């Protein structure tokens, strides 16, 4: 019947192996769009995404393909994001498919994320279809790479399509492989509605548009539906498919991928991973694995110009309409004034939000160093969660504290095991075990404090392993740790926005390093600036920024005027990101620099 001619699939790959380029070629080859219409990569539609070369949000597109068997197939391509911050979204996108194309670069072979993504697909019981890409390059070695896939991953690869997503070579083979190898969906159209939300976004005309995969049943305009995690009910106003733009249809049935709208105002009410059913005839059980996205990283965001507070608030509200994982609430800082404490899924998520505020809303902001959530157990028997170090109660009121711990798995060529273990040791890691996945490749399992990996862990890991290691982590609970608040004083005053919570045994080193780093970052001013680090009332480090001896312009005295103007302009530019803290001007980097450690 109908479902026999549907294929739902994703493309997974190591970064830069050509996932987006291949998606574009598939769209083009099936005539969904012509090359001219495509100019830009279709799936990565957000400007920021394109610039960073990453896929943040899942999307879908429907291809119609007439196969060599003479039949017409509907191929639903579901795009997945590729970063660990968005792992949950990747997992939901895969759960909407029966198959995954695994793209491997013919010049590089299997890389860390190839494995991580492939295992994720296997975990979701997907049929994995290998495709060897970049065959146009002189250094391509497709036959060797096929063998690698068979040896390392253990899936059949000798007949894998060898293609060039760039030139369009053999793209038809990929389409044929999808038709042949990816199983057709098999849901019950008569059963109660059961659909997976794998993405949602806010559209100013339609309200929230939810991307769904129908597992069982039927959804159409007028269906009274309900989200199973919240019990919230709505009436469906439109259902449709992506062709590749929104294209309303009468109904979506078991096996279909499409969207629906229901006058929903906020993506929070249509969360990724949730199950949609009918109000009147609900399905008994929700689809497995729904969990709301929990922010793990917090930081303060302040306008550089205090008068822009309301604009910043509006920007955050607008971003939140489309980002169920973003949290924010007002906070005040003595140093930075009025701003917001914001919660993010991880560091990439945080950077993306910061960039969007600056770019899309044209606001200059200062962000404070990221922090995790600390659980404080007080002597009076109450508990509190701390997301801003400034709010830590006096040590005399604290019985003990806990910090979040994550379970980390790192996949790496075995050559790098030594240096990775060293890194994890430096970051207070607790070794769990190591497994060989073949003779030259291992998985390392560690427990690490989240605090130790939120800042630069991934960068350091990458540089120590030449980019070969891949990292995954998930929250593993909380652990008691001796923690203290480290304060930084400029010119004798505590700068609250620079305070941080650190393990007691690290306080001294961290204090000294921070003072040294701030000395480099804070420009000389008309007077001497002492920089001190303190735990409680005890000063543990001190540096001094010497006073400016001469007016900078004095150097140009008598010199040509254009040089002088340039210098002034440069100073003005630098100022934009400066903040007057008491009597001292502090550049933006200072607030972030404090987490780059040791
Ligand atoms: P995203 O994760 O979505 O960003 O995609 P990706 O990182 O998997 O790869 P993308 O499609 O962005 O391609 C990465 C780079 O490889 C780009 O510069 C492409 O132009 C290039 N590329 C992709 N396919 C081919 C190919 O078949 N041949 C050659 N020579 N280059 C290719």
Coordinates of N, CA and C and ligand atoms in Angstrom, one line a residue, residues 14-21 44 53 55 133-134 136-137 164-166, ligand 1:
X14 N 30.8 12.8 9.9 CA 31.8 13.6 10.7 C 31.7 15.0 10.1
X15 N 32.1 16.0 10.9 CA 32.0 17.4 10.4 C 32.9 17.5 9.1
X16 N 32.4 18.3 8.1 CA 33.1 18.6 6.9 C 33.2 17.4 5.9
X17 N 32.6 16.3 6.2 CA 32.6 15.2 5.2 C 31.6 15.4 4.1
X18 N 30.8 16.4 4.2 CA 29.9 16.8 3.1 C 28.4 16.5 3.2
X19 N 28.0 16.5 4.5 CA 26.6 16.2 4.7 C 25.6 17.2 4.0
X20 N 25.9 18.5 4.3 CA 25.0 19.5 3.7 C 25.1 19.6 2.1
X21 N 26.3 19.4 1.6 CA 26.5 19.4 0.2 C 25.7 18.3 -0.5
X44 N 20.7 24.8 5.6 CA 21.3 25.6 6.6 C 20.8 27.1 6.3
X53 N 29.1 27.1 9.7 CA 29.1 25.8 9.1 C 28.6 24.7 10.0
X55 N 24.9 22.9 11.7 CA 23.5 22.8 11.6 C 22.9 22.8 13.0
X133 N 32.1 9.8 -0.1 CA 32.0 11.1 -0.8 C 33.4 11.7 -1.2
X134 N 33.4 12.7 -1.9 CA 34.6 13.4 -2.4 C 35.4 12.6 -3.3
X136 N 35.9 13.0 -6.2 CA 36.5 13.8 -7.3 C 37.9 14.2 -6.9
X137 N 38.3 14.1 -5.6 CA 39.6 14.5 -5.1 C 40.7 13.5 -5.5
X164 N 30.6 12.2 -5.7 CA 31.1 13.5 -5.4 C 29.9 14.5 -5.2
X165 N 29.6 14.9 -4.0 CA 28.5 15.8 -3.7 C 28.8 17.1 -4.4
X166 N 30.1 17.4 -4.6 CA 30.4 18.7 -5.2 C 30.1 18.7 -6.7
Ligands
LIG1 P1 27.4 20.4 8.0 O1 27.8 19.6 9.2 O2 26.0 20.5 7.8 O3 28.0 21.8 8.1 O4 28.0 19.7 6.7 P2 29.4 19.0 6.6 O5 30.3 19.6 7.6 O6 29.2 17.6 6.7 O7 29.9 19.3 5.2 P3 29.6 20.4 4.0 O8 28.6 19.9 3.2 O9 29.5 21.7 4.6 O10 31.0 20.2 3.3 C1 32.3 20.5 3.8 C2 33.2 21.0 2.8 O11 33.5 19.9 1.9 C3 32.7 22.1 1.9 O12 33.8 23.0 1.7 C4 32.3 21.4 0.6 O13 32.3 22.2 -0.5 C5 33.3 20.3 0.5 N1 32.7 19.1 -0.2 C6 31.6 18.5 0.1 N2 31.4 17.4 -0.8 C7 32.5 17.4 -1.6 C8 32.9 16.6 -2.7 O14 32.3 15.7 -3.1 N3 34.2 16.9 -3.2 C9 34.9 18.0 -2.8 N4 36.1 18.2 -3.4 N5 34.5 18.7 -1.8 C10 33.4 18.5 -1.2

